[in-house]
Short mmCIF file of C-alpha atoms and ligand atoms in Angstrom, two decimals:
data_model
loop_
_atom_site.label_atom_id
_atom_site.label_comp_id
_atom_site.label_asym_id
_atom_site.label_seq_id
_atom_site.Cartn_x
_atom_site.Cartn_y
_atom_site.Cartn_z
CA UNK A 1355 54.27 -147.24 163.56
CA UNK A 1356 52.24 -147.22 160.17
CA UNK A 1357 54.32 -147.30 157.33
CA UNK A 1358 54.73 -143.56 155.52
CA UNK A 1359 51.96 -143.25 152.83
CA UNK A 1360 53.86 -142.77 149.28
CA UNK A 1361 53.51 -139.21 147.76
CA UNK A 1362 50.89 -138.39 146.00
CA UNK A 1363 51.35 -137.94 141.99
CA UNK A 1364 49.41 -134.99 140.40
CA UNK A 1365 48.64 -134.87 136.91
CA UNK A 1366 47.18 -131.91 135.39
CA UNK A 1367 45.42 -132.51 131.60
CA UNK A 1368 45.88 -128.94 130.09
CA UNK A 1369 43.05 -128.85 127.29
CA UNK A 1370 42.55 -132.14 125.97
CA UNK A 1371 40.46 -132.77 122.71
CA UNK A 1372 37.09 -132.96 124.37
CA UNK A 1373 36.11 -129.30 125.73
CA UNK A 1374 35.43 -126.25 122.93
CA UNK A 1375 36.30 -122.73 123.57
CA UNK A 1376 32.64 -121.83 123.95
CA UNK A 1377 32.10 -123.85 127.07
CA UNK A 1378 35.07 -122.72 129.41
CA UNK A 1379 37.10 -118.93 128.48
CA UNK A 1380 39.12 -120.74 131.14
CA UNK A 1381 40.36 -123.72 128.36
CA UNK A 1382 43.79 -122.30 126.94
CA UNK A 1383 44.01 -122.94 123.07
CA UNK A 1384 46.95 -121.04 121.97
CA UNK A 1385 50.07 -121.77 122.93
CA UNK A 1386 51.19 -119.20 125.07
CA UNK A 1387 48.23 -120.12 127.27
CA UNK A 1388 48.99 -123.97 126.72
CA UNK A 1389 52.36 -123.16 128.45
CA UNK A 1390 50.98 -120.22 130.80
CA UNK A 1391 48.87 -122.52 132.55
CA UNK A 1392 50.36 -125.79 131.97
CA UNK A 1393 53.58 -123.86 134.20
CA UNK A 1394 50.69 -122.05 136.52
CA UNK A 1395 49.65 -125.76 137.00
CA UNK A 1396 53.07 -127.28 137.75
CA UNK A 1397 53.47 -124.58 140.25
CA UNK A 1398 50.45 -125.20 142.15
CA UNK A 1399 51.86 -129.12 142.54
CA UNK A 1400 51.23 -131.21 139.14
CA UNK A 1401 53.82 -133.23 138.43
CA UNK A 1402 53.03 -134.63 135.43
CA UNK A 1403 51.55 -131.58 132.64
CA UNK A 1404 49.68 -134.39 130.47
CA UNK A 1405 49.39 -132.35 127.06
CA UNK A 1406 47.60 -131.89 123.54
CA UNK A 1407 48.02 -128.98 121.11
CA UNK A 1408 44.85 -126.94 119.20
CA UNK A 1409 44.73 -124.49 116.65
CA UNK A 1410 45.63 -121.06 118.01
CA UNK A 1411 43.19 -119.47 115.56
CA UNK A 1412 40.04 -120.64 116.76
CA UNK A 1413 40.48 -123.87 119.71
CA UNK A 1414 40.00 -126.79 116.98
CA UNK A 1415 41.93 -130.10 118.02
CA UNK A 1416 45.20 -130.97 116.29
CA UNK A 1417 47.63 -133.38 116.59
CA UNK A 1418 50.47 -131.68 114.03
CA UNK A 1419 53.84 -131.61 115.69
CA UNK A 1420 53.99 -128.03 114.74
CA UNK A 1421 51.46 -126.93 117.36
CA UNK A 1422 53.66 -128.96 119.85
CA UNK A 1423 56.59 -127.06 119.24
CA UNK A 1424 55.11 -123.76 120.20
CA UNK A 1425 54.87 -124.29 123.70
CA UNK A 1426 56.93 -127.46 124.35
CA UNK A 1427 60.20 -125.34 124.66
CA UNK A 1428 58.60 -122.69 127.02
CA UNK A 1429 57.59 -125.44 128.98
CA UNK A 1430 60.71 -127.09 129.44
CA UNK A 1431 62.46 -123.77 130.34
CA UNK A 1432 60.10 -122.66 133.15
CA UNK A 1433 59.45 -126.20 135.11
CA UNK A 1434 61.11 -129.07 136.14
CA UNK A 1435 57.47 -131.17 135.86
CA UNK A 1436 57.20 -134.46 133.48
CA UNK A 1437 55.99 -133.64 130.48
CA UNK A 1438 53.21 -136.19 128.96
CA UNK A 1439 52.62 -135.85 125.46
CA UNK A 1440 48.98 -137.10 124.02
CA UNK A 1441 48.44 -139.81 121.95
CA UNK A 1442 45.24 -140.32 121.74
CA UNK A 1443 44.04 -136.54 120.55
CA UNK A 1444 42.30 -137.28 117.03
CA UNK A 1445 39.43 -139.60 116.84
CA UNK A 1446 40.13 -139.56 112.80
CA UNK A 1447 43.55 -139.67 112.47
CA UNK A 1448 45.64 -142.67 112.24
CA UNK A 1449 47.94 -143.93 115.14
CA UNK A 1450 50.77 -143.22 112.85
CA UNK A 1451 49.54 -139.79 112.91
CA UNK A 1452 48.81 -139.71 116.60
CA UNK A 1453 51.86 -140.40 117.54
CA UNK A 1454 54.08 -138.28 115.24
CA UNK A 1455 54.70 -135.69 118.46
CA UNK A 1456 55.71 -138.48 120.55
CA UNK A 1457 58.48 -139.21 118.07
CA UNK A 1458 59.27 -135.98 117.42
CA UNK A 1459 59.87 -134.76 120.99
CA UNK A 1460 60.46 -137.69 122.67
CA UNK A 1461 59.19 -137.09 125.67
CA UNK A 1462 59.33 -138.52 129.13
CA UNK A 1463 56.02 -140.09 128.92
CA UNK A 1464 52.95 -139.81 126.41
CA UNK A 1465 49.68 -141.40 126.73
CA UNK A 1466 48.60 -144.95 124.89
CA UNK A 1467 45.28 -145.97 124.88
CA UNK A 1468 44.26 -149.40 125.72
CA UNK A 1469 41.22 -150.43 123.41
CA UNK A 1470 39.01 -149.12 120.94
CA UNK A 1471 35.39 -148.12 122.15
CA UNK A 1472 32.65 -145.41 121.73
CA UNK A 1473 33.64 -141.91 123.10
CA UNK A 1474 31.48 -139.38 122.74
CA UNK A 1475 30.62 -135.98 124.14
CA UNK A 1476 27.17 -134.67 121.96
CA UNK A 1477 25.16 -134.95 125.30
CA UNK A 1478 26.94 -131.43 125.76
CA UNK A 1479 26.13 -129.61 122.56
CA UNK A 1480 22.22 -129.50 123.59
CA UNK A 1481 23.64 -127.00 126.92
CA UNK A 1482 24.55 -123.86 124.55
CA UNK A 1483 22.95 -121.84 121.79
CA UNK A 1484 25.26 -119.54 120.24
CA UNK A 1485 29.09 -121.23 119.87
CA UNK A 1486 32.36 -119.05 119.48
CA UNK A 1487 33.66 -120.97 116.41
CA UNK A 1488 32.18 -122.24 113.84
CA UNK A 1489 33.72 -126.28 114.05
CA UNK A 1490 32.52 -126.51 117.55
CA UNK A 1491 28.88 -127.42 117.64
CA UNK A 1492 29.66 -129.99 114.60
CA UNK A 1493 32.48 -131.44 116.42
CA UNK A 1494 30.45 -131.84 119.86
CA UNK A 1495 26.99 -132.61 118.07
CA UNK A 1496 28.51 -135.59 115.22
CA UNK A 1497 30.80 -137.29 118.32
CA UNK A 1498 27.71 -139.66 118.99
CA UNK A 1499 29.53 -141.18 115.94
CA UNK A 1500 33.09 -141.49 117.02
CA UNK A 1501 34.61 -144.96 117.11
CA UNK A 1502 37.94 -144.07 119.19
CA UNK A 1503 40.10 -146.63 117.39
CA UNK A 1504 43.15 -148.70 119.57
CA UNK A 1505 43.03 -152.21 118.11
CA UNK A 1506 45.59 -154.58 119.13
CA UNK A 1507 47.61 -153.76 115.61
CA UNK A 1508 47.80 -150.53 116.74
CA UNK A 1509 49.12 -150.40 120.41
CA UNK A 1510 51.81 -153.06 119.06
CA UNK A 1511 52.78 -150.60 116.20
CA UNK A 1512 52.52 -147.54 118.27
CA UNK A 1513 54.74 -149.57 121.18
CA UNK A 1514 57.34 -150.48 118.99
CA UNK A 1515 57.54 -147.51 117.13
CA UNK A 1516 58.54 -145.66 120.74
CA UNK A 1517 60.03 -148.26 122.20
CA UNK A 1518 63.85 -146.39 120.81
CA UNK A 1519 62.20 -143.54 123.22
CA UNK A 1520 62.54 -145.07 126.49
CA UNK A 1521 58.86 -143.01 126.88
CA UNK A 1522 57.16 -144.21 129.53
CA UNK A 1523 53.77 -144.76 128.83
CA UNK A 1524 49.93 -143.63 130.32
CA UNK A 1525 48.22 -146.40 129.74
CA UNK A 1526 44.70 -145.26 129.64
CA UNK A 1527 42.26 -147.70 130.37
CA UNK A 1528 38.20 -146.45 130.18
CA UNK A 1529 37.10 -150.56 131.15
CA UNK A 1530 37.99 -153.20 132.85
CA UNK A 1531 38.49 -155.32 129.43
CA UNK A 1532 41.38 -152.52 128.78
CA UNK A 1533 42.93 -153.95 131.69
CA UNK A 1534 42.85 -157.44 130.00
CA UNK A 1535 44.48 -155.80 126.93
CA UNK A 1536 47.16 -154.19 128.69
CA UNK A 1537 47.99 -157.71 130.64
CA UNK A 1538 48.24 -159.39 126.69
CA UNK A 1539 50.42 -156.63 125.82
CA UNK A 1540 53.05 -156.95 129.05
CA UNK A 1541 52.56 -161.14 127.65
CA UNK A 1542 53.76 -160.56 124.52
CA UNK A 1543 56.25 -158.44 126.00
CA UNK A 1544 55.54 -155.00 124.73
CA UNK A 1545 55.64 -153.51 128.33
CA UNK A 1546 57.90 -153.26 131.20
CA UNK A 1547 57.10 -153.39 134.58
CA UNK A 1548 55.75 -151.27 136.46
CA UNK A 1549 53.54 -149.86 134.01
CA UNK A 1550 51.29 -147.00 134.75
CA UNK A 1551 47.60 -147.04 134.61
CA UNK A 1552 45.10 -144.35 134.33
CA UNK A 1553 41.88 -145.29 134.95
CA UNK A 1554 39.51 -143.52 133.33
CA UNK A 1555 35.71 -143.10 134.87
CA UNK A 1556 32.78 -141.46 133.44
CA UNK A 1557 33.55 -140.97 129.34
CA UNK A 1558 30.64 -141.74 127.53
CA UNK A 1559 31.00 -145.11 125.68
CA UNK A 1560 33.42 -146.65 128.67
CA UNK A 1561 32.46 -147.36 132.52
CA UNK A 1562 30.96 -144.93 134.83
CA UNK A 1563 32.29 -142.91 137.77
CA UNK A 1564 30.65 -145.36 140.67
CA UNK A 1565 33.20 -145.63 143.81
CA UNK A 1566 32.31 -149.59 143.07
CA UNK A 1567 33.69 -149.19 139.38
CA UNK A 1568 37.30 -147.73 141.17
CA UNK A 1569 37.07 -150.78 143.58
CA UNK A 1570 36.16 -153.00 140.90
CA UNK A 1571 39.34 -151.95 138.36
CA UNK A 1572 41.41 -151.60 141.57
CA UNK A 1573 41.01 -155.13 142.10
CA UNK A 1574 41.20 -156.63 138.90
CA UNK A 1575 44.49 -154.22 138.32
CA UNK A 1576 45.74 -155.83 141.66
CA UNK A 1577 44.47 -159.29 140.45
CA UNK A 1578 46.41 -158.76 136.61
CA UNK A 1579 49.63 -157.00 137.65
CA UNK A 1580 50.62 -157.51 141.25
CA UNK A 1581 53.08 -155.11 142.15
CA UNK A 1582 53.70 -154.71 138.46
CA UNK A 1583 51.66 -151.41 138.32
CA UNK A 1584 51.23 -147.91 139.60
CA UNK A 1585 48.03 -146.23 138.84
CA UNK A 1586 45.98 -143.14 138.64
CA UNK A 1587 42.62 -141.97 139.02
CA UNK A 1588 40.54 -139.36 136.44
CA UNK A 1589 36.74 -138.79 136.68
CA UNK A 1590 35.46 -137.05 134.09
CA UNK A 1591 33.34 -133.40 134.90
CA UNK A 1592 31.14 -133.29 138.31
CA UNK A 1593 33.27 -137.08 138.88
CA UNK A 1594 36.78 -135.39 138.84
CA UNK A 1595 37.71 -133.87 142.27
CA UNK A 1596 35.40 -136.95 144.41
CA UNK A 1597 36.88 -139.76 142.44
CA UNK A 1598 40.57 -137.95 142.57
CA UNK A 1599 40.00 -137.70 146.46
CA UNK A 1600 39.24 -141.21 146.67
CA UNK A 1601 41.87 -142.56 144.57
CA UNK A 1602 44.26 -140.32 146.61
CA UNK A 1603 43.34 -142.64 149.99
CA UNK A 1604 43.51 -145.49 148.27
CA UNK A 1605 47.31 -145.42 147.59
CA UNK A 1606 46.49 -143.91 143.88
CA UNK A 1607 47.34 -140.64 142.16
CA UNK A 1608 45.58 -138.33 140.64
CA UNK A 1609 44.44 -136.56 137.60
CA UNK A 1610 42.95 -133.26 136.89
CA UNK A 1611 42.76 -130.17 134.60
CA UNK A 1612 40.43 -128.75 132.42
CA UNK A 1613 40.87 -132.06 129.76
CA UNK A 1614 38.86 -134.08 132.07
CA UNK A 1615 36.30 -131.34 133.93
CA UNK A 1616 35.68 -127.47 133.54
CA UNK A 1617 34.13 -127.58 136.91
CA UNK A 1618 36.04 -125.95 140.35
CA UNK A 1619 32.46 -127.12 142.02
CA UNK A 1620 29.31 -128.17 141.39
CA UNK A 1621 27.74 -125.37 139.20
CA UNK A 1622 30.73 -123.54 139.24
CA UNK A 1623 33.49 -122.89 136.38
CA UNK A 1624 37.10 -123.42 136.82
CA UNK A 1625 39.26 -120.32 136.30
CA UNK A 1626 42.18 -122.61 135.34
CA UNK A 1627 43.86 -125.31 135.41
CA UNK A 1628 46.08 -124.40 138.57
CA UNK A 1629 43.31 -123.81 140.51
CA UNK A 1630 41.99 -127.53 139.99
CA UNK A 1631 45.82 -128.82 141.05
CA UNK A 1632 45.66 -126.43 144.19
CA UNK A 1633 42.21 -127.54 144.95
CA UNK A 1634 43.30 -131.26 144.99
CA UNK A 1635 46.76 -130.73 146.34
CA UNK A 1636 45.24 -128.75 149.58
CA UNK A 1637 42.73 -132.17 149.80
CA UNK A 1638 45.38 -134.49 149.72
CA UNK A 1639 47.62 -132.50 152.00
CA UNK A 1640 44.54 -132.06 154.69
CA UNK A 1641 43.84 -135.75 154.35
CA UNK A 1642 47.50 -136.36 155.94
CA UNK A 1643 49.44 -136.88 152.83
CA UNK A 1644 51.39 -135.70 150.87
CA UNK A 1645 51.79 -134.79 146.70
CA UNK A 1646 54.91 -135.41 144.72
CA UNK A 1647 57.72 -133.55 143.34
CA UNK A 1648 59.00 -134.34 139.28
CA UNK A 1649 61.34 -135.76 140.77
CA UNK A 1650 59.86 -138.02 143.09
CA UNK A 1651 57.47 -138.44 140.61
CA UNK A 1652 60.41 -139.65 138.32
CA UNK A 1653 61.35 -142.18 140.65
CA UNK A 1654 57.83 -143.54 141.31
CA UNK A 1655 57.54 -144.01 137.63
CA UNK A 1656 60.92 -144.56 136.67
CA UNK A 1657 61.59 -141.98 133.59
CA UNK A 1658 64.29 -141.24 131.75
CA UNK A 1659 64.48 -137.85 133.00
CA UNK A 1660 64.32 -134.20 131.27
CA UNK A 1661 67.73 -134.29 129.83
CA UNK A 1662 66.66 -137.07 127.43
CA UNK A 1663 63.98 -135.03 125.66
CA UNK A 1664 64.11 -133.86 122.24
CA UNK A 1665 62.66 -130.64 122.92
N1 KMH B 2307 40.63 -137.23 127.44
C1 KMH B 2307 40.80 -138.31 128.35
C2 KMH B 2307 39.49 -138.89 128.80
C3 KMH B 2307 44.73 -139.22 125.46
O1 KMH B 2307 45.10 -138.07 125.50
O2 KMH B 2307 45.40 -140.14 124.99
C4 KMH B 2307 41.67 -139.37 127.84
C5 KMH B 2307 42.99 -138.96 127.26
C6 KMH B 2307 43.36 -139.61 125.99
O3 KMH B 2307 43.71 -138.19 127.84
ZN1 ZN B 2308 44.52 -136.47 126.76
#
């Protein structure tokens, strides 16, 4: 008899720091539409909600543990799914900053970001004319100059800053050398085993979204950790739903939501973030497996659980 494949683990990225209210009416900003569809999305089968806050006024990215508190709460009272709090949502703010929330709310996992590269988005600003807010074309245009800084000095500060937390973390890697990084950081003993890898394919300024490139970081992650891992796939845009079907048969998990694509299809908008997780979950399901529950999910990883938040 094969053995049973392992559940599935869904992510869904609510709204990210990327994306601007003009390209998608589908990207929630405010926070009753950060927890709408972030509990929309954990119905439909995410078991993670992976999540940054923005300005309810007009969509602009923040990262003030203010905007968390407006829909953390909500969250926690309508779903049993892991909440993932960013770390990595300012490209100008300082990882002291960045991961104020995390402290704050302490929750079961937030996201830590394994080097410092390019990451930039302006190829997108040329696609529209008129923009709903006035930050957005700036923000989208002037990212050709973002240097998304995650030194060594930083994940160490960051890691032992949280460590009180028991957080598990996301470790998002956008290269293969962030897989070398993360190793040097389990060396020096500033991660347990298993950790828990996203890979990340297809951001400007890291490595693309090639079915090679997943084999390739699958190997060297298998090479580097052993058993010592769990991972996760995210493509970003057209990449998302191919790469997340891959990973999926591969013995991954996955990771959409509007964060990482807009797209439903090729062409064709999103109208939210549940309908990526339903599209993905009824893939994984027809493929012959199946997608976790929080609490499987909790077990997989190895959380804390939702009665050690501080929210
Ligand atoms: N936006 C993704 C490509 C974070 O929040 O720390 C990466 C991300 C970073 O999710
Ligand atoms: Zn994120």
């Amino acid at each position: 008899m094969p053995r049973k494949k392992p559940p599935v683990v869904i992510t869904c990225a609510i709204t990210g720091a990327i994306h601007t209210p003009t390209m998608s009416d589908a990207l929630p900003y405010t926070p009753e539409d950060i927890a709408a569809q972030a509990i929309a999305a954990s119905e439909a089968g995410a078991a993670i909600l992976h999540l940054h806050a923005r300005r309810p006024q007009d969509g602009g990215v923040t990262i003030d543990p203010e905007a968390f508190a407006a829909f953390l709460p909500r969250i926690r009272q309508s779903t049993d799914a892991v909440v993932n709090i960013s770390t990595g949502g300012s490209l100008t703010n300082s990882i002291d900053e960045r991961i104020a929330p995390a402290l704050r709310f302490s929750p079961e996992m937030c996201s830590l970001n394994m080097g410092s590269m390019n990451f930039s988005f302006h190829p997108l600003a040329r696609r529209y004319d008129t923009w709903k807010f006035d930050w957005e074309r700036d923000y989208v245009a002037r990212s050709d100059g973002n240097i998304f800084r995650n030194t060594f000095a930083d994940i160490e500060n960051a890691a032992n800053q949280l460590a009180p937390h028991a957080i598990k973390f996301e470790h998002e890697c956008y290269d293969v050398g962030h897989l070398y990084n993360l190793r040097f950081c389990m060396d020096i003993g500033l991660f347990k085993a298993p950790v828990f890898i996203q890979f990340i394919f297809g951001i400007l300024g890291g490595i693309g979204p090639e079915v090679d490139n997943l084999v390739f970081m699958k190997r060297t992650a298998d090479r580097l950790f052993g058993d010592d891992y769990r991972w996760s796939v995210l493509g970003a845009g057209g990449a998302q739903m191919p790469l997340a079907t891959t990973a999926s048969q591969m013995g991954g998990n996955v990771r959409v939501g509007l964060e990482d694509s807009l797209l439903i299809a090729r062409g064709k908008l999103a109208e939210s973030n549940a309908q990526q997780v339903a599209k993905i979950r009824r893939i994984i399901e027809d493929l012959g497996s199946e997608v976790a529950t929080p609490g499987q999910a909790r077990e997989i990883l190895g959380l804390k659980g939702a009665d050690r938040v501080g929210f």
